[in-house]
Short mmCIF file of C-alpha atoms and ligand atoms in Angstrom, two decimals:
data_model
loop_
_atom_site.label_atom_id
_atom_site.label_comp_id
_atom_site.label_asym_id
_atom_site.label_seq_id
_atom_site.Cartn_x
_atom_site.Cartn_y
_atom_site.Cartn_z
CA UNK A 220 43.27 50.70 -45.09
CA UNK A 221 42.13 47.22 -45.54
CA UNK A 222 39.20 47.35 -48.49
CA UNK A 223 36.84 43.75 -48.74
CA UNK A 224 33.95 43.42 -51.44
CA UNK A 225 30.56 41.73 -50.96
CA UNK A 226 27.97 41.34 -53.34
CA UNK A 227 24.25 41.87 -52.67
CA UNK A 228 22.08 38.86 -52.58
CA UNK A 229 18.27 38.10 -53.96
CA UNK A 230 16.19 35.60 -51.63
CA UNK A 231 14.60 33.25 -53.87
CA UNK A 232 12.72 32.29 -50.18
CA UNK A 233 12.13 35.62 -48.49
CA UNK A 234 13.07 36.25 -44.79
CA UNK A 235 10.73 38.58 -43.43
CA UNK A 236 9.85 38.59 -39.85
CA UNK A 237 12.35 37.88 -36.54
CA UNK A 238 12.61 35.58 -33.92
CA UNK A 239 14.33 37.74 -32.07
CA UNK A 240 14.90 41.44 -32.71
CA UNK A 241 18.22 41.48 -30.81
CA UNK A 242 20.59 40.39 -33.45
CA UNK A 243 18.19 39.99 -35.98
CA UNK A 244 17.39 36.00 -35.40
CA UNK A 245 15.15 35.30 -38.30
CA UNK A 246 11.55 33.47 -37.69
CA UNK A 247 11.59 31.71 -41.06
CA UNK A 248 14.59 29.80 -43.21
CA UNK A 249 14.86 31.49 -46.42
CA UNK A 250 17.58 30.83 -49.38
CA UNK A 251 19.23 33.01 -51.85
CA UNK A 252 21.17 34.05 -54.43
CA UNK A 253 24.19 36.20 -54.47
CA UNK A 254 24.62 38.45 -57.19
CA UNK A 255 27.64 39.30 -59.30
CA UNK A 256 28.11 42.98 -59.85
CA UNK A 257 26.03 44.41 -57.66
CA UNK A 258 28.90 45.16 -54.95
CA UNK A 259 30.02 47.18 -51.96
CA UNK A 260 32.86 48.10 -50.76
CA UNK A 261 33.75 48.39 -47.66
CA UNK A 262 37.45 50.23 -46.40
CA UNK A 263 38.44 49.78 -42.75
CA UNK A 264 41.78 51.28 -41.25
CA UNK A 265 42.96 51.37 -37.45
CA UNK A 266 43.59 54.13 -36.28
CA UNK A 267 46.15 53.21 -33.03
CA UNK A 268 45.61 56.54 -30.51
CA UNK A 269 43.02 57.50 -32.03
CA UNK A 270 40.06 59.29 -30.21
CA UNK A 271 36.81 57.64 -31.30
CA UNK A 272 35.64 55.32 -34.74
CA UNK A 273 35.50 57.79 -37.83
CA UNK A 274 32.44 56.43 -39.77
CA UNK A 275 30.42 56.92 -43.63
CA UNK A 276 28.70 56.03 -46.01
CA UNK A 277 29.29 57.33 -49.33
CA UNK A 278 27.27 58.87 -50.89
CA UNK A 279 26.52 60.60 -47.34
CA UNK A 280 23.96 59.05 -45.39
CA UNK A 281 23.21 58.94 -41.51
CA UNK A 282 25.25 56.46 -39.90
CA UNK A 283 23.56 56.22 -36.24
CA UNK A 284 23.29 52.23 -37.31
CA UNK A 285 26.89 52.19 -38.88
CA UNK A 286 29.04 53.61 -35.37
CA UNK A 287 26.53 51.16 -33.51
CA UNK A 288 27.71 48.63 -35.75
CA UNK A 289 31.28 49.04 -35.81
CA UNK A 290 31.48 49.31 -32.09
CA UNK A 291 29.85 46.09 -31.85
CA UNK A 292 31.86 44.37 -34.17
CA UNK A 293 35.10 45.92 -32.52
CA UNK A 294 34.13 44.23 -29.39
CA UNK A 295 33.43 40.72 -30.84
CA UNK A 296 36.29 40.70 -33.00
CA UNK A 297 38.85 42.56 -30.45
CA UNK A 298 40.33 45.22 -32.43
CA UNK A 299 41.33 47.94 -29.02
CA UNK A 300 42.29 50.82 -31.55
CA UNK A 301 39.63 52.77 -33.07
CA UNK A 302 39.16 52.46 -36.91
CA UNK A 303 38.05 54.49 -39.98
CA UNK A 304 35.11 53.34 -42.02
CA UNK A 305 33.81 54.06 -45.40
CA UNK A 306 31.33 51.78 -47.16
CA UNK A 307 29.79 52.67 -50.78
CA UNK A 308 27.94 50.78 -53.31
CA UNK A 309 27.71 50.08 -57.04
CA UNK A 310 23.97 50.44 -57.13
CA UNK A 311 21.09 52.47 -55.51
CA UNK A 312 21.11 52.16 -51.52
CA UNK A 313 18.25 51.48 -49.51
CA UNK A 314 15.95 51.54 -52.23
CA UNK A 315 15.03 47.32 -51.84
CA UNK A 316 18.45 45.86 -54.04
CA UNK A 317 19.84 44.59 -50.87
CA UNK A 318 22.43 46.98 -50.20
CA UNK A 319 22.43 47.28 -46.83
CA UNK A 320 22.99 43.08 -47.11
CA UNK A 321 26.19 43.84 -49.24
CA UNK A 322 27.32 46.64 -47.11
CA UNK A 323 26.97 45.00 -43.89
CA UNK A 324 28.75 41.68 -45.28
CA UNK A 325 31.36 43.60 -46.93
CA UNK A 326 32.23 45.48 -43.85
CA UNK A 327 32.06 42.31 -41.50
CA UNK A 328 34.68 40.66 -44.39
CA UNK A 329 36.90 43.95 -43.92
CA UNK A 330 36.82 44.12 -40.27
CA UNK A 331 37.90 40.70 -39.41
CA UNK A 332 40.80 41.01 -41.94
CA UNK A 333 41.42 44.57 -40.19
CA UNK A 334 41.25 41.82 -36.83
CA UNK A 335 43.36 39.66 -38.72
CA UNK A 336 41.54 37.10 -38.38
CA UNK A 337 39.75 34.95 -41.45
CA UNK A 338 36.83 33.22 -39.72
CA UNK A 339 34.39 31.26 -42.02
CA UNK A 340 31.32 32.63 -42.59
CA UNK A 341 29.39 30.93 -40.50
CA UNK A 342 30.99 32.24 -37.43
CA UNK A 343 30.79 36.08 -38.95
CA UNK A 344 27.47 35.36 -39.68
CA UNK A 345 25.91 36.70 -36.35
CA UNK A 346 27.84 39.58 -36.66
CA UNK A 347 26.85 40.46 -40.42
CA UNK A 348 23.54 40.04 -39.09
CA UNK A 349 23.75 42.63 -36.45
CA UNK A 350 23.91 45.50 -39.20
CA UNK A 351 21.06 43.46 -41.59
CA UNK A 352 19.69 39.89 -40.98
CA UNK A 353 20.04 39.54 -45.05
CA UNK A 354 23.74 40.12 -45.13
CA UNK A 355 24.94 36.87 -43.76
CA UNK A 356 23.37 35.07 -46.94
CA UNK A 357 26.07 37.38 -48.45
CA UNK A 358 29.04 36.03 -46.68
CA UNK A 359 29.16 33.22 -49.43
CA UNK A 360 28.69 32.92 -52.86
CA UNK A 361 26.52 31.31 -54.92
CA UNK A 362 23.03 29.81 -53.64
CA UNK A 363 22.65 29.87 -49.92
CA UNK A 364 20.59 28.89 -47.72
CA UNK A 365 20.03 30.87 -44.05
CA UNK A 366 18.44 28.30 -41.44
CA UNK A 367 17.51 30.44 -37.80
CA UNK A 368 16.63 27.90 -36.00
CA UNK A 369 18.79 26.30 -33.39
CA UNK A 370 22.82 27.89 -33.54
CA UNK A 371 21.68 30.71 -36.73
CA UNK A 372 24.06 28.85 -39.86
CA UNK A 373 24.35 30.08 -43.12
CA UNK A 374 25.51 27.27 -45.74
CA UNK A 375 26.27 27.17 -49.54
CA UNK A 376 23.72 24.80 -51.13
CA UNK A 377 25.42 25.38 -54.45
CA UNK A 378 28.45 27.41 -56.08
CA UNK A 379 27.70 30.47 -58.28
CA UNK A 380 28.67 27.94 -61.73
CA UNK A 381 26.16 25.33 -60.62
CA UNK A 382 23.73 27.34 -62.33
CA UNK A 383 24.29 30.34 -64.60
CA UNK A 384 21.14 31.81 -64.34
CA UNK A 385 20.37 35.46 -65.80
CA UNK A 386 19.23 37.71 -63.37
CA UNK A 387 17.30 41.77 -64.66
CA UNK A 388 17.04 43.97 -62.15
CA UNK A 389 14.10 46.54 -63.64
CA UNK A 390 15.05 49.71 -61.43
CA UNK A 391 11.59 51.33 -61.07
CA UNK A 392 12.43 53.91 -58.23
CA UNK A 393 16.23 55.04 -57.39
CA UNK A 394 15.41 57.07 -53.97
CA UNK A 395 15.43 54.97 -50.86
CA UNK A 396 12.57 53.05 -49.89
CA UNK A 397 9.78 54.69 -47.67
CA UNK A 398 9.94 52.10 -44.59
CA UNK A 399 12.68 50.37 -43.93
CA UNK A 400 12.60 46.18 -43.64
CA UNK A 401 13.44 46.41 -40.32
CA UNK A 402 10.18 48.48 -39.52
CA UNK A 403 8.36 46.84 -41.67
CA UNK A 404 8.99 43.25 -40.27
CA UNK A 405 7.90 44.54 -37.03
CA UNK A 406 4.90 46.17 -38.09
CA UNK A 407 3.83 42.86 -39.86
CA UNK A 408 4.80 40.90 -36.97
CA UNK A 409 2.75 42.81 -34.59
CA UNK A 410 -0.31 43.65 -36.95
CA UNK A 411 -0.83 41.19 -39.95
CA UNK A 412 -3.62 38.72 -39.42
CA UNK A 413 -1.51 36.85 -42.30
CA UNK A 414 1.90 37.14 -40.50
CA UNK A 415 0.91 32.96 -39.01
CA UNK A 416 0.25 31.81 -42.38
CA UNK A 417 3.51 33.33 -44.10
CA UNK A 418 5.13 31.74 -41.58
CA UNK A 419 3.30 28.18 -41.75
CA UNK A 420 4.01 28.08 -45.43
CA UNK A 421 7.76 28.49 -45.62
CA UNK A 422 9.19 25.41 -45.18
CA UNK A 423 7.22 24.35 -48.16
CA UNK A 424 8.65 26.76 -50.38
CA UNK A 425 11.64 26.27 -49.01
CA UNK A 426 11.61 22.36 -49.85
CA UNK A 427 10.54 23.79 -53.43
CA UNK A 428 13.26 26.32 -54.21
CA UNK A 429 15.70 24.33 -52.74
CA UNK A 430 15.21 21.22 -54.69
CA UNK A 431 14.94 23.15 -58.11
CA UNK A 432 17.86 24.94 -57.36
CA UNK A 433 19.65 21.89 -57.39
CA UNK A 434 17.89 20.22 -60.41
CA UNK A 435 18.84 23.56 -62.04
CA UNK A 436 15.26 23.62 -62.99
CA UNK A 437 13.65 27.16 -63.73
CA UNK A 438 10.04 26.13 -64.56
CA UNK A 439 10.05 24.24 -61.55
CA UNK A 440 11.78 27.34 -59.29
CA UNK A 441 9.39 29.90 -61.03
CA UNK A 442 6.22 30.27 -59.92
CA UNK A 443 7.62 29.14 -56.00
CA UNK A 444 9.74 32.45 -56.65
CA UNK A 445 6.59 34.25 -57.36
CA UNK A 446 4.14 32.68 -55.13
CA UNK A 447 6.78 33.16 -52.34
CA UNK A 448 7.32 36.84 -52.78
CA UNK A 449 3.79 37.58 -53.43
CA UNK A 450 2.93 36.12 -50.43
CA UNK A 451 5.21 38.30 -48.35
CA UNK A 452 3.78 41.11 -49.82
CA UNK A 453 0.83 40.15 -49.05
CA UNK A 454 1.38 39.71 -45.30
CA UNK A 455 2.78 43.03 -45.55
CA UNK A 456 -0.66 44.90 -46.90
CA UNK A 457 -2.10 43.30 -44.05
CA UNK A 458 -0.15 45.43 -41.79
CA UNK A 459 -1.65 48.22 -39.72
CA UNK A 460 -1.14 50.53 -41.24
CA UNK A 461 -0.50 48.86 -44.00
CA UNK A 462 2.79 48.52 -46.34
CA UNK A 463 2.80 49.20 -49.91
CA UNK A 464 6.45 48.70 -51.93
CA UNK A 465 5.02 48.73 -55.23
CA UNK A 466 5.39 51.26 -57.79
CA UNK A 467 2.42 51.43 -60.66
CA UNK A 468 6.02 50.04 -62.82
CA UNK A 469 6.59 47.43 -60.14
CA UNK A 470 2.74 46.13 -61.32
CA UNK A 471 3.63 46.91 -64.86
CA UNK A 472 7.13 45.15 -64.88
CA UNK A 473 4.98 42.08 -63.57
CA UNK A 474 2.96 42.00 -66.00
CA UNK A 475 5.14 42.63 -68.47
CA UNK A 476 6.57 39.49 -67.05
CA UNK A 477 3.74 36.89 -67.62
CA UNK A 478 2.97 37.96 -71.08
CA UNK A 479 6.61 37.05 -71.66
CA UNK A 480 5.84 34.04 -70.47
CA UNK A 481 2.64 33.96 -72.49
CA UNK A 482 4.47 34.42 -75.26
CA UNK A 483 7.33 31.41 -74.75
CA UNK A 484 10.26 33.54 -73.15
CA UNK A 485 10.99 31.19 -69.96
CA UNK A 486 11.17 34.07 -67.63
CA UNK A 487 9.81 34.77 -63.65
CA UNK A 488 9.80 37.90 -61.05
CA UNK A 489 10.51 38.44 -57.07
CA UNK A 490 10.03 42.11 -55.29
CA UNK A 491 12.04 42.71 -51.93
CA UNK A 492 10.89 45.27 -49.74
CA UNK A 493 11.21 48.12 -52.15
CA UNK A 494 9.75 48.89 -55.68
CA UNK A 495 12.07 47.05 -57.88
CA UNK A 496 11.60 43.88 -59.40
CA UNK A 497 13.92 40.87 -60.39
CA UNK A 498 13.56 38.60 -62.94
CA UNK A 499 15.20 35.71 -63.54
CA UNK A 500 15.52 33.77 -66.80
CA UNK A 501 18.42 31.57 -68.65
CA UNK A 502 21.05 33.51 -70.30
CA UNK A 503 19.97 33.05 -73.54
CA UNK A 504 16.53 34.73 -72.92
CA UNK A 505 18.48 37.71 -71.02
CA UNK A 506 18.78 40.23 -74.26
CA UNK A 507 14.66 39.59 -74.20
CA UNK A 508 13.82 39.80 -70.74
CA UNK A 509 16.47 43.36 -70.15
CA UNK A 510 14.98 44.98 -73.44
CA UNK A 511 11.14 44.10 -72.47
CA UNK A 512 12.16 45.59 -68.64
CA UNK A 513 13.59 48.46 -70.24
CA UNK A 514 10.24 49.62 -72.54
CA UNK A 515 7.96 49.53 -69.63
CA UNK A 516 6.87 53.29 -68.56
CA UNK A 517 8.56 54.36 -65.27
CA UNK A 518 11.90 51.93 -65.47
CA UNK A 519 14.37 54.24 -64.95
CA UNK A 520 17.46 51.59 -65.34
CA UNK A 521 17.45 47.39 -65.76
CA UNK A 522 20.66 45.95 -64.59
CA UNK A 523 22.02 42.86 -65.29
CA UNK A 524 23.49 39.90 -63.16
CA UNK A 525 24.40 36.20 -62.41
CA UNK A 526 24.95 34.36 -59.82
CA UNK A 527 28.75 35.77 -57.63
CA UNK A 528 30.94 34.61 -55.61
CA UNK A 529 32.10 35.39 -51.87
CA UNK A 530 33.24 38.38 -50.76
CA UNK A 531 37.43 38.85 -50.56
CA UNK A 532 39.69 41.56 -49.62
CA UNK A 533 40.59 43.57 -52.29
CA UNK A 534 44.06 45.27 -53.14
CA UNK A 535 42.70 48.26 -53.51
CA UNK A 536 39.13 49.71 -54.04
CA UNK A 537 37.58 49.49 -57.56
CA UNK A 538 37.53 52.55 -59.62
CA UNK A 539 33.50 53.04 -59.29
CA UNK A 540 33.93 53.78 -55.55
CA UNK A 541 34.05 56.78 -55.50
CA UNK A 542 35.36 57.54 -51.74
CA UNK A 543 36.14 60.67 -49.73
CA UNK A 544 39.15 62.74 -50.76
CA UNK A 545 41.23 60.99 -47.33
CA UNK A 546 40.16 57.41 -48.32
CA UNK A 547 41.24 57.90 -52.06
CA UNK A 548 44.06 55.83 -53.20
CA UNK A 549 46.76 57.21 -55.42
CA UNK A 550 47.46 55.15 -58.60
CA UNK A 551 50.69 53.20 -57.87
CA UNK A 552 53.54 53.74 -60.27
CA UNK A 553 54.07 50.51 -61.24
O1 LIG B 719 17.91 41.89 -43.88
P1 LIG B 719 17.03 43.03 -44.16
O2 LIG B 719 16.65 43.79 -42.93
O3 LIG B 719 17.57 43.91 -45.23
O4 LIG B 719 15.64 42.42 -44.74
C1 LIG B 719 15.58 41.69 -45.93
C2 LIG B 719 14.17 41.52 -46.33
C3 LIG B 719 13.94 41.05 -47.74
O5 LIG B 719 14.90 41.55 -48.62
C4 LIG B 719 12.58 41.55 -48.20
C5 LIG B 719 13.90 39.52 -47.85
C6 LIG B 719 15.22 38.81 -47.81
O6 LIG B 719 15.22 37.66 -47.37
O7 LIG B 719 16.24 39.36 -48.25
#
């Protein structure tokens, strides 16, 4: 079995809406962050002979989109003999953390070494995108930046040490999320009076974030962050029917948030399509920020991370995955 890791990724500019639904071709740029510790895994073995691709998730989960995925990637990256699949995570799945953006990368990262092939991520980057348009940003570390239009490129505006920023993860609901991104993006597309005007301001925030990424500059990158993600939610509500993330902790954690701020403690929020919410803040206000996260009523965990790296192929999976009895690897004896 060849095992690869990816970490999950937070967009600092939100992608949410698509070009293009076949092969998820994003409308908007948007730019992120990968994040350290929050990993998958992903284990793929060939299976020469073998009748048919052996696919799951672990935990168990349905993998309709997982076999669709692997036989797609199969074809682009050539491998004739079928394969064996596992993928599991470090963190709650589907639940708006970006797994399926960690999942999908890792996989793409372990298939093409199962290929053996070691293309850069830009050219896996369609691929990635195939099983979630957010896991190409995760094909490279650090700050990245996803531009659609034109031939779909993902570059590295920065490494993950250009910037050590502290990133809480308040964990306000563990179960998966109600309606998926995917569903959601189209239901926004096709019903939000607002959907125009999300688009129409991107660019600008994009011009924002980017430039206070490099300038390192959180008070500058803050309330972009916010505005941006706010304003994706916002196009969301105006769905028909409408789509609600949010948690009563998801409000609370925000507030909790500003009167941080209120009170000096340098630190700002952004909510994916799920209940959770990030916050981002220097290390040194970290301890305040994960503590304050962690009183609020209906935070169930906070999690803590920084800025990671690429994915690579690992020797062997980490000891959190915790993987079907066949995929388990014996300790080695030396
Ligand atoms: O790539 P998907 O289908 O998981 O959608 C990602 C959508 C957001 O997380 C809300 C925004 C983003 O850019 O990651």
């Amino acid at each position: 079995m060849i095992w690869a890791q990816a970490h999950a990724n937070l967009a600092l500019v939100k992608y949410w809406g698509k070009a293009a639904v076949a092969g998820n071709q994003a409308a908007n740029a948007s730019l992120s962050v990968t994040l350290d510790g929050l990993t998958s895994v992903a284990g793929v073995g060939r299976r020469p002979g073998g009748a048919g691709d052996r696919v799951a998730w672990n935990p168990p989960a349905p993998t309709a989109g997982l076999v669709d995925f692997v036989a797609r990637a199969r074809d682009t990256l050539e491998i004739r003999d079928p394969v064996d699949v596992v993928v599991t995570s470090n963190f709650p799945v589907g639940a708006g953390l970006a797994s399926s953006a960690s999942a999908y990368a890792a996989l793409s990262w372990a298939l093409a070494a199962a290929s053996g092939r070691s293309p850069a991520a830009s050219e896996l980057a369609p691929l990635a995108r195939i099983g979630s348009g957010s896991a190409c940003r995760s094909l490279l570390g650090g700050f990245v930046e996803w531009q659609p239009e034109g031939r779909t490129a993902v570059s590295q505006i920065a490494p993950p040490d250009h910037w050590p920023l502290s990133v809480v993860v308040a964990v306000v609901r563990e179960e998966p999320k109600r309606t998926s991104s995917r569903e959601g993006m189209a239901r926004t597309r096709a019903s939000s009076p607002f959907y125009r005007a999300w688009l129409e301001a991107g660019p600008e925030d994009l011009r924002e974030v980017r430039e206070a990424v490099l300038a390192c500059d959180l008070a500058r990158l803050g309330p972009v962050l916010e505005r941006n993600a706010l304003r994706m939610h916002a196009t969301a509500l105006g769905a028909d029917p409408p789509l609600l993330y949010w948690e009563p902790a998801t409000i609370a954690v925000v507030r909790t948030v500003w009167s941080l701020r209120e009170k000096g403690v340098e630190a700002f929020f952004s909510i994916d399509a799920g209940p959770q919410v990030k916050v981002l803040c220097e290390p040194a206000a970290a301890d305040a920020v994960a503590s304050a996260l962690s009183a609020v009523e209906g935070v169930s965990r906070v999690l803590r991370s920084a800025p990671g790296g690429a994915p690579s192929v690992l020797h062997r999976p980490p000891s959190w995955a915790v993987l079907p009895e066949e995929h388990r690897v014996r300790p080695s004896s030396d």
